[in-house]
mmCIF file of C-alpha atoms in Angstrom:
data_model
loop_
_atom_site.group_PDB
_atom_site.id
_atom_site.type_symbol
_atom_site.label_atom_id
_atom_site.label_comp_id
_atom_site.label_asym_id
_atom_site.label_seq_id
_atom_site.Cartn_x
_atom_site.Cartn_y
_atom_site.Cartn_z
ATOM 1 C CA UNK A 1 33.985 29.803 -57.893
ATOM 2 C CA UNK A 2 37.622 31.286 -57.319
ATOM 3 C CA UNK A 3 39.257 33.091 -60.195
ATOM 4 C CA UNK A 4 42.367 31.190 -60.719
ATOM 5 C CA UNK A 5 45.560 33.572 -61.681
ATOM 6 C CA UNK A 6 48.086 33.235 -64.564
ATOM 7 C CA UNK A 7 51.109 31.413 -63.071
ATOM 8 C CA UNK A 8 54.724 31.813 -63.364
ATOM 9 C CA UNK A 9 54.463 28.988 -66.154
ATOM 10 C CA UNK A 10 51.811 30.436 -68.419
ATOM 11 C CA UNK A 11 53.101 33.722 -68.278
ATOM 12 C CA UNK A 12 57.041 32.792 -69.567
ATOM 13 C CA UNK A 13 55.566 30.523 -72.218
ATOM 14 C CA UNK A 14 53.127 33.352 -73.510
ATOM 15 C CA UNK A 15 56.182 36.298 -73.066
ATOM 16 C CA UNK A 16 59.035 33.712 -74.046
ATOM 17 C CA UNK A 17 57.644 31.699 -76.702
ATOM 18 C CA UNK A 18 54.201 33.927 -78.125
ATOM 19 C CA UNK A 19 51.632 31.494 -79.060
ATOM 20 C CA UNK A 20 52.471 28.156 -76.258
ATOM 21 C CA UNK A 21 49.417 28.342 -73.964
ATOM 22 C CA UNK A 22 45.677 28.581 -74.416
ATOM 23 C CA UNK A 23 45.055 28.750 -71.114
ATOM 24 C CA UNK A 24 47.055 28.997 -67.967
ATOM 25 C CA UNK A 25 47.543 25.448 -66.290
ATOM 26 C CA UNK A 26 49.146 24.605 -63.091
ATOM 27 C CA UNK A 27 49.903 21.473 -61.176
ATOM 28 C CA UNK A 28 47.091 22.331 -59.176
ATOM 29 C CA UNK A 29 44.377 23.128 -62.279
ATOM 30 C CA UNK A 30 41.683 21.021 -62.845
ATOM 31 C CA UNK A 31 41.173 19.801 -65.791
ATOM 32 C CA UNK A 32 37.312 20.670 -67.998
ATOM 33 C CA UNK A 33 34.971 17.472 -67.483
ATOM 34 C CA UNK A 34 34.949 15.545 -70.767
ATOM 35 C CA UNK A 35 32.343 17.728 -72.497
ATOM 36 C CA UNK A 36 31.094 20.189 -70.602
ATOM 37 C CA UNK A 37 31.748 23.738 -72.232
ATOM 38 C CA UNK A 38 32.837 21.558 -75.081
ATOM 39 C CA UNK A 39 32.383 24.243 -78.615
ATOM 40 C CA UNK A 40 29.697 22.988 -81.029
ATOM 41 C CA UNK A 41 31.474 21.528 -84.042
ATOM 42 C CA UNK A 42 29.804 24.616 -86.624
ATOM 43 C CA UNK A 43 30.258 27.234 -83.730
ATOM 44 C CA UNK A 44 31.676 29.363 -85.788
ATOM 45 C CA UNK A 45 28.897 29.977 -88.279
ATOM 46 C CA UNK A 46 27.362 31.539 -85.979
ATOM 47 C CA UNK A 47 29.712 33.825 -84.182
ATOM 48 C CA UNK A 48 32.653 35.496 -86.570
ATOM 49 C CA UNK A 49 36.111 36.278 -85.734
ATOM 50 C CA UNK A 50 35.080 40.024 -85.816
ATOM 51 C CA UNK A 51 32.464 39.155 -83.764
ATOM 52 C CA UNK A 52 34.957 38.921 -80.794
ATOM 53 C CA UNK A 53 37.279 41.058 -81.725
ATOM 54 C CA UNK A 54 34.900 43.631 -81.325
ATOM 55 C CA UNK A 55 33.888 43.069 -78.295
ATOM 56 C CA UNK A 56 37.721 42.776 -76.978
ATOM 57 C CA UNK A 57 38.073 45.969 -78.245
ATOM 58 C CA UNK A 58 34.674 47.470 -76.597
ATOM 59 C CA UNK A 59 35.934 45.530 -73.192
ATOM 60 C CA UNK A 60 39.136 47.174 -73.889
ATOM 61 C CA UNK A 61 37.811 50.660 -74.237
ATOM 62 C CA UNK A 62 35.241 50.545 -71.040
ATOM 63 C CA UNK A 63 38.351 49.245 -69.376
ATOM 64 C CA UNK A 64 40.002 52.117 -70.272
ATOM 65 C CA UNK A 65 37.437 54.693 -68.316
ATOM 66 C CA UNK A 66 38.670 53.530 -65.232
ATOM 67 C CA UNK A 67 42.591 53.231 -65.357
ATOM 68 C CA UNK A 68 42.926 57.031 -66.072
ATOM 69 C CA UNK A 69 43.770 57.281 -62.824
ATOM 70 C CA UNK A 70 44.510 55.424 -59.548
ATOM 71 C CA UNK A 71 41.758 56.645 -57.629
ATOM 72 C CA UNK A 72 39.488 55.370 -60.470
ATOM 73 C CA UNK A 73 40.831 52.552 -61.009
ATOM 74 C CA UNK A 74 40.648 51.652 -56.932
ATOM 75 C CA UNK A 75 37.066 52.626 -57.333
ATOM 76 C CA UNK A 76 35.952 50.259 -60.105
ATOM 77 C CA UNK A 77 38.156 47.393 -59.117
ATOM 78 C CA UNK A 78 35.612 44.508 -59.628
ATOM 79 C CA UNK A 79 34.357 46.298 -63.035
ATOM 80 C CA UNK A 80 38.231 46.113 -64.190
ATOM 81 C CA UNK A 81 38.963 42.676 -62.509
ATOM 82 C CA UNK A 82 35.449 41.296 -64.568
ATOM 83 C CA UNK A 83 36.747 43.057 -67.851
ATOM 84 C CA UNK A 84 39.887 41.206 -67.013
ATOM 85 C CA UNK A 85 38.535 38.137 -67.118
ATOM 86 C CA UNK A 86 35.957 38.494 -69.770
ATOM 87 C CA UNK A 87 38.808 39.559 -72.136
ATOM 88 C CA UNK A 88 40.543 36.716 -71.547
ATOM 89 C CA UNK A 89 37.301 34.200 -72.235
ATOM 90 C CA UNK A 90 37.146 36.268 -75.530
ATOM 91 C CA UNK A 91 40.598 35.735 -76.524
ATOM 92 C CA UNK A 92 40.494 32.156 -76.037
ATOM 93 C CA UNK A 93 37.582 31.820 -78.319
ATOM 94 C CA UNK A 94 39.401 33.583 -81.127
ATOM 95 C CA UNK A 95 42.014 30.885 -80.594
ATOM 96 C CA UNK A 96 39.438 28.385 -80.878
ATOM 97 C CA UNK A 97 37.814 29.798 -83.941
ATOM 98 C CA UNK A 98 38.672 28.078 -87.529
ATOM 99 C CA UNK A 99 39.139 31.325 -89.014
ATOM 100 C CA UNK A 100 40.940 33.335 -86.007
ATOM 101 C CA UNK A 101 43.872 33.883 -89.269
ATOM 102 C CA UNK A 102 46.460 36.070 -87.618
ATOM 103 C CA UNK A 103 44.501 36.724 -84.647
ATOM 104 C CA UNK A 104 45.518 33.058 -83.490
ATOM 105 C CA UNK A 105 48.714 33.901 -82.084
ATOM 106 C CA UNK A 106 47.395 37.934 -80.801
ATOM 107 C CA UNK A 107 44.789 35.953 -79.259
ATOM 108 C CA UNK A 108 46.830 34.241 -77.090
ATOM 109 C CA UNK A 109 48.854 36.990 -76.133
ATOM 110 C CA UNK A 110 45.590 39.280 -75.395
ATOM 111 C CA UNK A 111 44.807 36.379 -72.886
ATOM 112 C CA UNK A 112 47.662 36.867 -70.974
ATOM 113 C CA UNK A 113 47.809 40.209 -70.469
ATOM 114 C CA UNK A 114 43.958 40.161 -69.664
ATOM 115 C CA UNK A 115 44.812 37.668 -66.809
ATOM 116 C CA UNK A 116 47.651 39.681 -65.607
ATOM 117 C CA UNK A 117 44.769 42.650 -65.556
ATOM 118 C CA UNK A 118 42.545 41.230 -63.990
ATOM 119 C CA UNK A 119 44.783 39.808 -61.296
ATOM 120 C CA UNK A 120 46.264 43.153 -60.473
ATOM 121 C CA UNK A 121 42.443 44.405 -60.028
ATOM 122 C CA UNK A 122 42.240 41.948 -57.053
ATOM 123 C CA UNK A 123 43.547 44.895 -54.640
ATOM 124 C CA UNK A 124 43.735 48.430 -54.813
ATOM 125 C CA UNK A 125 47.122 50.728 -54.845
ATOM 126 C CA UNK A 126 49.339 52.111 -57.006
ATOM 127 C CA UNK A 127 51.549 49.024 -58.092
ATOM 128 C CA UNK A 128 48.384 47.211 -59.120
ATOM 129 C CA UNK A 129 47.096 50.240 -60.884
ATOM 130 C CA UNK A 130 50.647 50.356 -62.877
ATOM 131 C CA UNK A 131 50.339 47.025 -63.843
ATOM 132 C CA UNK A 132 46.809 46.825 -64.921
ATOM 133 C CA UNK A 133 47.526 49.829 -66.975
ATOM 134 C CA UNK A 134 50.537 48.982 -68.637
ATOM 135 C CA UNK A 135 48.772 45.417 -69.378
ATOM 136 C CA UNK A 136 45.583 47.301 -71.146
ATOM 137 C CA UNK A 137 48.256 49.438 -72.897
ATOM 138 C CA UNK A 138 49.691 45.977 -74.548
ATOM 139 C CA UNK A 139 46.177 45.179 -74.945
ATOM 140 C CA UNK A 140 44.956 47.734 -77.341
ATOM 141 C CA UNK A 141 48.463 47.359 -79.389
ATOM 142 C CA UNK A 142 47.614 43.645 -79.610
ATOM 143 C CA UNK A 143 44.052 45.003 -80.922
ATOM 144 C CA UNK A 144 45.619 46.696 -83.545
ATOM 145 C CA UNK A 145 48.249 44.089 -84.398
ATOM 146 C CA UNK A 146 45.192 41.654 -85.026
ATOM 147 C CA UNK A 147 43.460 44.236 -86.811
ATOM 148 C CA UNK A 148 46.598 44.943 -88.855
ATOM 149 C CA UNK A 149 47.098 41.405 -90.341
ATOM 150 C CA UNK A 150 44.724 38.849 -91.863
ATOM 151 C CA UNK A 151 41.309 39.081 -90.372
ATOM 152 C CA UNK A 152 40.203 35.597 -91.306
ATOM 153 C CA UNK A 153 41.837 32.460 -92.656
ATOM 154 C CA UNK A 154 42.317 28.950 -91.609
ATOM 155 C CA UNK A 155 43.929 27.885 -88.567
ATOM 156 C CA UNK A 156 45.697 24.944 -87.421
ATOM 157 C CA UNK A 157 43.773 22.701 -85.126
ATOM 158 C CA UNK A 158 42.540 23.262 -82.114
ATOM 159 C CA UNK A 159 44.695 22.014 -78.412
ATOM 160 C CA UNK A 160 41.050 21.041 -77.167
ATOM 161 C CA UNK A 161 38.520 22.394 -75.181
ATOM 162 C CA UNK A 162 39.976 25.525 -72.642
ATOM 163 C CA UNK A 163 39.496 25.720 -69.492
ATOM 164 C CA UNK A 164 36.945 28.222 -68.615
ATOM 165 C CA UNK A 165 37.296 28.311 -65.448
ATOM 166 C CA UNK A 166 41.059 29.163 -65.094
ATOM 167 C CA UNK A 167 39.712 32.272 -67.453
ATOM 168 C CA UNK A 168 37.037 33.847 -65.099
ATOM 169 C CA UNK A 169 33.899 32.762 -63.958
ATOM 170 C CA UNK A 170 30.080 32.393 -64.401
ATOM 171 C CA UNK A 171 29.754 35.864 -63.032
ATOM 172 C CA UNK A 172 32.185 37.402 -65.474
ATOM 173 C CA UNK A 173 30.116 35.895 -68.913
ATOM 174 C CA UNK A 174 26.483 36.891 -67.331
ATOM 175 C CA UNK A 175 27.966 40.426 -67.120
ATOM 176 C CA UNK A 176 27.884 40.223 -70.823
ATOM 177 C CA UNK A 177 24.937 38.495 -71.672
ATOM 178 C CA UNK A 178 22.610 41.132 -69.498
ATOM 179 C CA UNK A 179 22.945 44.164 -72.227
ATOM 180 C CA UNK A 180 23.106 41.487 -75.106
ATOM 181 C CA UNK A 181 19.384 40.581 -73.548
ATOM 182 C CA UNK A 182 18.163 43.481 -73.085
ATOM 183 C CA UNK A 183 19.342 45.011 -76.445
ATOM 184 C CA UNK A 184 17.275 42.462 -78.319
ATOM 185 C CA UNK A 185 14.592 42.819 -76.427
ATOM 186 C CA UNK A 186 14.303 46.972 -77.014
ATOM 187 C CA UNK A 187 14.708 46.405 -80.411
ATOM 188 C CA UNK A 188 12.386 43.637 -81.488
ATOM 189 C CA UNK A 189 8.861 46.265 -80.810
ATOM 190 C CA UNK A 190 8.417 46.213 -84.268
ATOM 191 C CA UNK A 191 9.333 45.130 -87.451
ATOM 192 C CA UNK A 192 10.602 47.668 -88.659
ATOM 193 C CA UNK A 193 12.996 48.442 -85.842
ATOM 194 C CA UNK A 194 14.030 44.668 -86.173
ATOM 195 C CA UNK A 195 14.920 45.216 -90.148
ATOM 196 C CA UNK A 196 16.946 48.334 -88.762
ATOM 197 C CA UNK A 197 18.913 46.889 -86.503
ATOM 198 C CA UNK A 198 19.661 43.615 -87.791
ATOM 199 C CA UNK A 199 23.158 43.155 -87.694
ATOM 200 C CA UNK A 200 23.262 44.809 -84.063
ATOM 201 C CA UNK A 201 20.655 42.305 -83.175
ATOM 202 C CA UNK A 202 22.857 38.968 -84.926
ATOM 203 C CA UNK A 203 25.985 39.918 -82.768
ATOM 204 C CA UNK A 204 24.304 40.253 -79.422
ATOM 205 C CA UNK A 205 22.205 36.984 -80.354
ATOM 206 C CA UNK A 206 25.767 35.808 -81.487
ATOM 207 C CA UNK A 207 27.102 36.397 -77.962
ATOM 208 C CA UNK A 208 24.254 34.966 -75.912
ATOM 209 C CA UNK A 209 24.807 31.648 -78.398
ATOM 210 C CA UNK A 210 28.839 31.393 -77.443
ATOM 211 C CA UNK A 211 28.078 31.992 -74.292
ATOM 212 C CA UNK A 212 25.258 29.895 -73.577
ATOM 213 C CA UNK A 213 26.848 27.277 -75.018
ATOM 214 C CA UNK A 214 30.159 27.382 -72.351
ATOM 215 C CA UNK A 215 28.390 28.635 -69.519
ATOM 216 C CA UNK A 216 27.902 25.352 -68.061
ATOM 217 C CA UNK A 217 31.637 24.820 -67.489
ATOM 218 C CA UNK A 218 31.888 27.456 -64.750
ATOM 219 C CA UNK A 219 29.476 24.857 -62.687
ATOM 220 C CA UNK A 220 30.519 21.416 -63.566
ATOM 221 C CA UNK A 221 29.007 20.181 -60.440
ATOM 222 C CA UNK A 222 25.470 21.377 -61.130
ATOM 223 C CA UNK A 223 23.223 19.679 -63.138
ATOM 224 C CA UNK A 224 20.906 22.056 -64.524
ATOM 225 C CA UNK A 225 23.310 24.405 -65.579
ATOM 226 C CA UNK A 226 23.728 22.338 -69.410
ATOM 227 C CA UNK A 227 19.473 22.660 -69.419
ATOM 228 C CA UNK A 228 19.447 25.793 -68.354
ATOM 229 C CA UNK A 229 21.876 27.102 -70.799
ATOM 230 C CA UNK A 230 20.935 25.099 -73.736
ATOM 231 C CA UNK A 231 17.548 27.042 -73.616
ATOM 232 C CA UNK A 232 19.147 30.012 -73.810
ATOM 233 C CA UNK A 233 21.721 29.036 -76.836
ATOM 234 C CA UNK A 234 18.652 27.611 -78.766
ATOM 235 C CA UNK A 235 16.819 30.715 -78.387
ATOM 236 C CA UNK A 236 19.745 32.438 -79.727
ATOM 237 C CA UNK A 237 20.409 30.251 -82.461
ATOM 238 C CA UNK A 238 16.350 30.897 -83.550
ATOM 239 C CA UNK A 239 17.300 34.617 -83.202
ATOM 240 C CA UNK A 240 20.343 34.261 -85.725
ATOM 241 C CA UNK A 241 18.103 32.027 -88.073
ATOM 242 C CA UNK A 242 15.306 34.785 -87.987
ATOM 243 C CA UNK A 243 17.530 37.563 -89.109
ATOM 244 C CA UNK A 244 19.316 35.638 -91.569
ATOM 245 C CA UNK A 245 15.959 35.174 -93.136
ATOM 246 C CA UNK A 246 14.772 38.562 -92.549
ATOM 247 C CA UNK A 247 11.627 36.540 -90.567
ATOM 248 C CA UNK A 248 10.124 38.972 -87.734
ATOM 249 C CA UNK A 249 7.549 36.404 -86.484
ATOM 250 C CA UNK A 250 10.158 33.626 -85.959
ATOM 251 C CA UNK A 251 12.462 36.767 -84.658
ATOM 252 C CA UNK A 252 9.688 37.515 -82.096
ATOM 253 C CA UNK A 253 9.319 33.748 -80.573
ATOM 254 C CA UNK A 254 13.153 33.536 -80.426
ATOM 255 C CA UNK A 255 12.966 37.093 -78.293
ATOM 256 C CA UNK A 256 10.294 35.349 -75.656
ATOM 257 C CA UNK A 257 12.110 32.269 -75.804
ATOM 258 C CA UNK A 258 15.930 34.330 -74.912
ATOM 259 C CA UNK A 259 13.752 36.432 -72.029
ATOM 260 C CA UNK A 260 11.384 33.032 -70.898
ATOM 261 C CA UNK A 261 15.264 30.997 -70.544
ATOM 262 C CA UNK A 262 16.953 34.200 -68.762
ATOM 263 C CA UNK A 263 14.261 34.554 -66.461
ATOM 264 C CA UNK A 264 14.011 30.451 -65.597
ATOM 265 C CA UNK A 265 17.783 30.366 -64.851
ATOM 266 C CA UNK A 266 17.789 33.559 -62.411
ATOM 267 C CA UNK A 267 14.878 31.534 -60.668
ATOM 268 C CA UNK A 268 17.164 28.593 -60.023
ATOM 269 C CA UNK A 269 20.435 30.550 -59.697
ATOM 270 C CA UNK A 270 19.635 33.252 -57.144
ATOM 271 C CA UNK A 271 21.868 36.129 -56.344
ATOM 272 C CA UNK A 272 24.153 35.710 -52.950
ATOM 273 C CA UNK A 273 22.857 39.174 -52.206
ATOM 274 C CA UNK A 274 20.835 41.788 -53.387
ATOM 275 C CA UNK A 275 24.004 43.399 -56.060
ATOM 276 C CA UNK A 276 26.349 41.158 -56.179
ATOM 277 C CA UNK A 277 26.587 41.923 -60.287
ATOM 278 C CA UNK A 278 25.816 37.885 -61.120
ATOM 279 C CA UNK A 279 27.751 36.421 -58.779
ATOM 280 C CA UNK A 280 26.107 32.895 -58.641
#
């Protein structure tokens, strides 16, 4: 799948006007099929505004390893350019979420400078280097603009389902659901561990549930992709149930059932090449 850019459009609406666009769209785009990477109605239950915030601002921060410098940031171009992207998937699920509050309008503006990012980490060079860093700088003031006003509170409703793909692609989201994975899965050896780290455990489960729920619209065309990803978003939804309830055996199936539906879909959606970092 080709990473689409932001275009001239998107980005004077989101400088000119703030809050216009949800998601860049050009003559060109195509539009989501009619449900597929469609949000579950009580989505966000399950996954909290903070809950993305916080991983814009970890995104932000490993981000920020590699634009100290140009020859860094020439090294690590697909690690920025996936950041990029990943950022702005993020941002337009705070958009999305019913209590996004203040963050509603950051959100949209984190998007845009994410997509101007990750387009400047499509080649190497100095100019790009300038740009991607001065859009990470307006980044982390957005973070702290968000964090600044109302963390939660209602928001008005949403424009409709984004499209994904304009954000970044299937490759981008598995980069995040890998260490959400395997974190569960080191920490669910014992009960005790699992009591420890609880919380730790509900937001990674948290981001393999968003996630498996809108991975399917980065391959509209194939038809296991809603099967294979459902598996994974049930398991994940077990996983928040068990730690809700403090319930280690239920905790324990929904672990086998998160590594059994990771391990199905890498079966039918094989690597190009041996490290090619999830790209389908």
């Amino acid at each position: 799948m080709q990473k689409k850019s932001l275009t001239a459009l998107t980005v004077l609406l989101a400088i000119g006007f703030g809050t216009s666009a949800v998601w860049p769209i050009g003559d060109d785009d195509e539009k989501p099929a009619s449900g597929v990477g469609k949000l579950p109605e009580n989505w966000g239950e399950y996954v909290t505004v903070k809950d993305l915030t916080d991983e814009i601002s970890e995104s932000g921060t490993r981000m920020a390893q590699n634009l100290k410098k140009p020859s860094d940031f020439d090294k690590f171009l697909k690690n920025i350019n996936t950041e990029g992207h990943l950022t702005a998937v993020l941002a337009a699920l705070v958009h999305e979420h019913s209590d996004a509050g203040n963050w509603k309008s950051v959100a949209s503006a984190i998007q845009a400078e994410a997509l101007t990012l990750a387009k400047a980490a499509e080649a190497k060079g100095g100019k790009n280097f300038k740009t991607a860093q001065e859009a990470h700088k307006k980044i982390t003031d957005l973070i702290k603009k968000g964090d600044n006003g109302d963390r939660a509170g209602a928001s008005s409703g949403s424009e409709g389902t984004p499209d994904w793909t304009s954000l970044g692609a299937l490759g981008d989201v598995m980069k995040r659901v890998e260490p959400s994975y395997k974190y569960i899965r080191g920490k669910m050896s014992s009960e005790t561990s699992f009591k420890r780290e609880s919380e730790t455990i509900r937001h990674n489960a948290a981001m393999l549930y968003i996630f498996g729920h809108i991975s399917p619209a980065f391959r509209p065309a194939e038809g296991d992709m809603p099967k294979l990803s459902s598996a994974m978003a049930t398991a994940a939804s077990d996983m928040l149930d068990a730690v809700k309830n403090a319930d280690f055996a239920k905790g324990s199936d929904a672990n086998t059932a998160i590594n059994t539906s990771c391990n199905e879909c890498h079966k039918a959606k094989r690597f190009t090449k041996k490290g090619s970092d999830f790209d389908f």
